[in-house]
PDB file of C-alpha atoms in Angstrom:
ATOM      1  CA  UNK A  78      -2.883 -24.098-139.720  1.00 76.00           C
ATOM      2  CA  UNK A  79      -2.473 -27.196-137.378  1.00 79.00           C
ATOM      3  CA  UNK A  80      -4.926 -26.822-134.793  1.00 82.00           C
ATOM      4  CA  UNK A  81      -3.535 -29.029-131.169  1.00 82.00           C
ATOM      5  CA  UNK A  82      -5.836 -30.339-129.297  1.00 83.00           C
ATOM      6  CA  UNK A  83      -4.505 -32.380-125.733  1.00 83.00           C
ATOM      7  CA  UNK A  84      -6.947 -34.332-123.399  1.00 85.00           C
ATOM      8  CA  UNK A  85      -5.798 -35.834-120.419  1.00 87.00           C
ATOM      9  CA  UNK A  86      -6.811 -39.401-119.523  1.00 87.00           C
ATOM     10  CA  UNK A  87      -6.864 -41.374-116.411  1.00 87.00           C
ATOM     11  CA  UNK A  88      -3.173 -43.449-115.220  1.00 81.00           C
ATOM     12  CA  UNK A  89      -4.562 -46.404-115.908  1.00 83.00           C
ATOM     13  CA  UNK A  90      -5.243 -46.164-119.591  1.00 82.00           C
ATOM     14  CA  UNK A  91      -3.068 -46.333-122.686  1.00 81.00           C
ATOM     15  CA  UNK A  92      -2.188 -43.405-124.131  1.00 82.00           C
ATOM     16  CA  UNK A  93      -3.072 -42.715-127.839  1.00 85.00           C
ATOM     17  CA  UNK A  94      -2.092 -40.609-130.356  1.00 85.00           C
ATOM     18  CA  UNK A  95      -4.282 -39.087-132.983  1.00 86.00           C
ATOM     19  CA  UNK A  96      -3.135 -37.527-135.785  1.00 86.00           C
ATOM     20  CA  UNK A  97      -5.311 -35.767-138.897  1.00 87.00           C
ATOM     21  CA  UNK A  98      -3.735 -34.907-141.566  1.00 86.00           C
ATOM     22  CA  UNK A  99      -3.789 -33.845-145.050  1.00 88.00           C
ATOM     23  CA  UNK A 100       0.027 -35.841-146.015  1.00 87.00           C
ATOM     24  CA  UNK A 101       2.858 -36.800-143.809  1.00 82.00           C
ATOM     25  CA  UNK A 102       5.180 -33.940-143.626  1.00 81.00           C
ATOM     26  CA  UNK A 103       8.580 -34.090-142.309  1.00 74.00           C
ATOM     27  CA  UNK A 104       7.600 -32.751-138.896  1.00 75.00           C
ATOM     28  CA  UNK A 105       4.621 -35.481-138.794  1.00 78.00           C
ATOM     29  CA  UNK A 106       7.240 -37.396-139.521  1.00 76.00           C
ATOM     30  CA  UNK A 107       9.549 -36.410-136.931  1.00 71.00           C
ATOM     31  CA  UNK A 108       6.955 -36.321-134.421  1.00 77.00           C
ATOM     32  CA  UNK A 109       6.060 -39.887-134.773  1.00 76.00           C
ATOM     33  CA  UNK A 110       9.819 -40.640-134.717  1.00 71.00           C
ATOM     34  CA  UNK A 111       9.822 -38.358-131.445  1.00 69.00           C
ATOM     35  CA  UNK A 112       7.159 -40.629-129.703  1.00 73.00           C
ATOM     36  CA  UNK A 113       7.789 -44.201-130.923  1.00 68.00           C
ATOM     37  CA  UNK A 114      11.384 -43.711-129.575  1.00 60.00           C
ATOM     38  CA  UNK A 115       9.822 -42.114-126.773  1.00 56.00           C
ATOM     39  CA  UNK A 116       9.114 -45.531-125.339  1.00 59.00           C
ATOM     40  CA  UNK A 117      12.131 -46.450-125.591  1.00 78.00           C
ATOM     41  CA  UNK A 118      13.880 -47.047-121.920  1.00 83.00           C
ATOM     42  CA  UNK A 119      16.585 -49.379-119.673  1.00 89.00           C
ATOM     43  CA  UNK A 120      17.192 -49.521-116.312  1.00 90.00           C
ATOM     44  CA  UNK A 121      20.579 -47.343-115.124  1.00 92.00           C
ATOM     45  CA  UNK A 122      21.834 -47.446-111.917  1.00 90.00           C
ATOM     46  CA  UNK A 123      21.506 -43.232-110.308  1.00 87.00           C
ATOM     47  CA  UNK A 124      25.063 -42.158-108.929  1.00 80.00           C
ATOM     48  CA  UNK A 125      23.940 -40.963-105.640  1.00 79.00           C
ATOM     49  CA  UNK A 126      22.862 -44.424-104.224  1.00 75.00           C
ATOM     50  CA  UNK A 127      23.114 -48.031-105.211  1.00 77.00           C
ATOM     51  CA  UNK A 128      19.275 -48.271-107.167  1.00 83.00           C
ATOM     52  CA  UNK A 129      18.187 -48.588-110.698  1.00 88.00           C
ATOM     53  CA  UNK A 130      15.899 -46.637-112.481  1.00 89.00           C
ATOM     54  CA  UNK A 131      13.968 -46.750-115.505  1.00 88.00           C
ATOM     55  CA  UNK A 132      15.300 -44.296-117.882  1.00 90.00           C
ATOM     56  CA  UNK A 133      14.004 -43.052-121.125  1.00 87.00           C
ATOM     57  CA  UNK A 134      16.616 -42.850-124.224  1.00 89.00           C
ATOM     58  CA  UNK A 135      15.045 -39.761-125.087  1.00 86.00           C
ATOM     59  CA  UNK A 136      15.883 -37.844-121.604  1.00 90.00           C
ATOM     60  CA  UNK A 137      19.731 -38.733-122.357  1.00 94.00           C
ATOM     61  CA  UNK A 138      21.911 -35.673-122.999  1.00 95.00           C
ATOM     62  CA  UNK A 139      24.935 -37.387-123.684  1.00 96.00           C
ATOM     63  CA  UNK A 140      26.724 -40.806-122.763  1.00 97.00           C
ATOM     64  CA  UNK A 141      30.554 -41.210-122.069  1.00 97.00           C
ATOM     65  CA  UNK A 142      32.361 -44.967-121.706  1.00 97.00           C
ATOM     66  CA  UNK A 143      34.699 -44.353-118.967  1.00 94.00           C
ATOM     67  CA  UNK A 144      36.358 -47.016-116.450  1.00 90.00           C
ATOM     68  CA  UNK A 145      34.342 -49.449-118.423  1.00 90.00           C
ATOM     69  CA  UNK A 146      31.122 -48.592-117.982  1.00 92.00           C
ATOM     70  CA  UNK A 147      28.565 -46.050-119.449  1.00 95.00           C
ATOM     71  CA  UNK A 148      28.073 -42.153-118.063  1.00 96.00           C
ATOM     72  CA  UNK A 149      24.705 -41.017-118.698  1.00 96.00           C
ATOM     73  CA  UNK A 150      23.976 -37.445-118.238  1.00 95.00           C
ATOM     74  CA  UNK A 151      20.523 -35.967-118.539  1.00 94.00           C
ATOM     75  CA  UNK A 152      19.533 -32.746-118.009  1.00 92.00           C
ATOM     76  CA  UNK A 153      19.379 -33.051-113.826  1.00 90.00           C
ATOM     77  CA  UNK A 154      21.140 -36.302-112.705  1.00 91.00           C
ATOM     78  CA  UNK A 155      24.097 -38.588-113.682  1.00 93.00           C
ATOM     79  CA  UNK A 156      23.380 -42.273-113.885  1.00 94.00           C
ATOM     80  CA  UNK A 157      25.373 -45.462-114.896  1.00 93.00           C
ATOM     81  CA  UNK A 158      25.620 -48.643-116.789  1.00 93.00           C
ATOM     82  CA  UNK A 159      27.780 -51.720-116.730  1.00 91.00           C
ATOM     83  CA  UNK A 160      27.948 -51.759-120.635  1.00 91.00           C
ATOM     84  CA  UNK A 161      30.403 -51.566-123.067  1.00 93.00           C
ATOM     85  CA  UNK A 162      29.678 -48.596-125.817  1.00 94.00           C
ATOM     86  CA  UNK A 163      29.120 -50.840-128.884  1.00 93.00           C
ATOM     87  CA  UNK A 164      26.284 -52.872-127.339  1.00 93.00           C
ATOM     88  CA  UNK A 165      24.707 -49.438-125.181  1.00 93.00           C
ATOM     89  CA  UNK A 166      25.260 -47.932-129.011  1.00 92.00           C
ATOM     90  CA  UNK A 167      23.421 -50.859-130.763  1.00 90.00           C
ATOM     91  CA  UNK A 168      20.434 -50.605-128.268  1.00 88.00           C
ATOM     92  CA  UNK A 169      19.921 -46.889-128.594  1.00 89.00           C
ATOM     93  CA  UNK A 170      17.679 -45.191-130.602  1.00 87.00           C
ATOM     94  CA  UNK A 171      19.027 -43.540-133.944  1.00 84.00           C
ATOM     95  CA  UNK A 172      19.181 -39.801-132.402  1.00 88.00           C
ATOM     96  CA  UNK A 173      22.097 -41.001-129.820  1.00 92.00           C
ATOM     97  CA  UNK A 174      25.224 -40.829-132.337  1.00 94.00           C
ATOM     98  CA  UNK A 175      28.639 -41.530-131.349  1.00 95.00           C
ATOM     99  CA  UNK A 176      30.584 -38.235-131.916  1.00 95.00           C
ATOM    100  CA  UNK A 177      34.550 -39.737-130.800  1.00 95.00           C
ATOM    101  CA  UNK A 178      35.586 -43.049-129.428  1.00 95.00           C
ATOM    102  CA  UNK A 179      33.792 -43.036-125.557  1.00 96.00           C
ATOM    103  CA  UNK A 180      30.813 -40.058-126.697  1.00 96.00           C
ATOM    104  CA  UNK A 181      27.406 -40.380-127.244  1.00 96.00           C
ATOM    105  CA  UNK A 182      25.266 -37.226-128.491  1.00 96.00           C
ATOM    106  CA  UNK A 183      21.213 -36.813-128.647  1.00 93.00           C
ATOM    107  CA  UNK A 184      20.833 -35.414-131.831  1.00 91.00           C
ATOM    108  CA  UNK A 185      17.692 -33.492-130.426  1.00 89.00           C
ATOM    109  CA  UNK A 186      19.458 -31.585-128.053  1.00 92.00           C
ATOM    110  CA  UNK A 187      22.697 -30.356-130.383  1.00 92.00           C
ATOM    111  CA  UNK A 188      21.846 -25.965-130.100  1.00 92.00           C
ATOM    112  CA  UNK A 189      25.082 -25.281-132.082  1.00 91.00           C
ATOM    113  CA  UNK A 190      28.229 -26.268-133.585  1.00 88.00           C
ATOM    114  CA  UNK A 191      31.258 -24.468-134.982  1.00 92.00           C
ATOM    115  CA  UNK A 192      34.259 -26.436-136.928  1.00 90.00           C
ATOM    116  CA  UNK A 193      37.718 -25.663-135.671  1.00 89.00           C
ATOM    117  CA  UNK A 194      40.908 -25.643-137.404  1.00 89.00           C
ATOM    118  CA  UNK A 195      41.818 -29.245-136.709  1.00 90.00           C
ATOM    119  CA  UNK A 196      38.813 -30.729-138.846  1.00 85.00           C
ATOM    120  CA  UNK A 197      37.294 -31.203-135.205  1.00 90.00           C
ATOM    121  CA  UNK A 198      33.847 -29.974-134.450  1.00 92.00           C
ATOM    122  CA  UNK A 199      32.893 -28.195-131.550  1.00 94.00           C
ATOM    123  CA  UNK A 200      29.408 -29.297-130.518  1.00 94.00           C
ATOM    124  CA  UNK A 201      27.259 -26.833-127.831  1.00 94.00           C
ATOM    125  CA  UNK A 202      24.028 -28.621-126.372  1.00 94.00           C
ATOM    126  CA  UNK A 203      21.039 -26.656-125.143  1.00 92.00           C
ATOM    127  CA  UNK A 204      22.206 -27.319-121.645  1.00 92.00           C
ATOM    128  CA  UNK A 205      25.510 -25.233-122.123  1.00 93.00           C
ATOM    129  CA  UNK A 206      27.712 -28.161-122.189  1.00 93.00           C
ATOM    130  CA  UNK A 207      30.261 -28.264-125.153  1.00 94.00           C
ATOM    131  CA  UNK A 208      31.706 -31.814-127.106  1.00 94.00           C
ATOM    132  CA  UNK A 209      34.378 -32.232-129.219  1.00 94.00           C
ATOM    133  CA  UNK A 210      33.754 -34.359-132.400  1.00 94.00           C
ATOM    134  CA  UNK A 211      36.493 -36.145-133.811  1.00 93.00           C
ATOM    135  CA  UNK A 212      37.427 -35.670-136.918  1.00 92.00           C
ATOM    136  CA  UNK A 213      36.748 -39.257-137.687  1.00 93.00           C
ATOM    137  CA  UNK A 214      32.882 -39.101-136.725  1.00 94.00           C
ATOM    138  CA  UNK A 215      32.516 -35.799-138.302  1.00 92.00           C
ATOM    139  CA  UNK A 216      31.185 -37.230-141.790  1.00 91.00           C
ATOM    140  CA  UNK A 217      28.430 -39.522-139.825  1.00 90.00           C
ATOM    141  CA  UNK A 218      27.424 -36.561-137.181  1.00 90.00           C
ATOM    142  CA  UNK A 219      26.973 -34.584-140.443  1.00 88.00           C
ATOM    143  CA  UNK A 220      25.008 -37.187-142.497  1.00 88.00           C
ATOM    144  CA  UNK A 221      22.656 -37.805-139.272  1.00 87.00           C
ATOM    145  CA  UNK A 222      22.015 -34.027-138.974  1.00 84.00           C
ATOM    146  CA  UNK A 223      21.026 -33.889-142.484  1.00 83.00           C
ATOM    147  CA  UNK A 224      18.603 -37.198-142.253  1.00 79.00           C
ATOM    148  CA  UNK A 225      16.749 -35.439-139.451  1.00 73.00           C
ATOM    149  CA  UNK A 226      16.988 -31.781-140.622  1.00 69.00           C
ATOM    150  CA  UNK A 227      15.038 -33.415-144.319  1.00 61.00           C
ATOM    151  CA  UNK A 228      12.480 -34.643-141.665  1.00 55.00           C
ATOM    152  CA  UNK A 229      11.468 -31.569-139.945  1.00 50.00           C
TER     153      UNK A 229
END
């Protein structure tokens, strides 16, 4: 039985985590993955007027390259980098995986998928929205799945 136990602390001071266990499980493990990556963040430009704002990799939905820069959709808004996909791909954390040539998927947020007849896979999020996965990242969406599904 894991017994959770949450204090809050004032804004000024660091926040710590605590955690007593008997062995590192996979969902320890995951957990600490979870919150390292949690700090994780760059600054993205919001769609609706000309500031940036600090954004956590974590809140990301998906990414899409398009016109040369990078889409980033979270659950609520749409913001916008002027980055090309290798480099925004080589910054990201490990759960963002490129799923065809301009899409970026967090891992965490994957409800569903179905393979269709084309070798394709057909990815559902938990916010409704659907991807296609080429058949050429199929292999390495499947591998990544695995690595985090031996985790938890």
């Amino acid at each position: 039985m894991i017994k959770i136990k949450v204090v809050k602390i004032p804004e000024n001071s660091d926040e710590e985590v605590l955690f007593h266990v008997h062995e590192i499980t996979g969902n320890i493990q995951q957990a600490i993955s979870i919150l390292k990556s949690s700090n994780q963040h760059f600054f993205a430009n919001t769609m609706d007027s000309a500031r940036e704002q600090q954004l956590d990799y974590a809140k990301i939905v998906f990414a899409e390259y398009l016109n040369r820069q990078m889409f980033i959709y979270t659950t609520d808004k749409v913001y916008y980098v002027r980055r090309s996909l290798a480099k925004f791909n080589q910054q990201s954390p490990n759960y963002l995986v490129q799923v065809s040539k301009s899409i970026l998927i967090n891992l965490y947020v994957i409800s569903s998928f179905e393979t269709k007849i084309n070798g394709n896979l057909l990815v559902t999020l938990n916010t409704g929205e659907q991807q296609i996965v080429s058949r050429k990242f199929v292999v390495h969406l499947r591998k990544q799945l695995k690595a985090f599904s031996l985790t938890s």
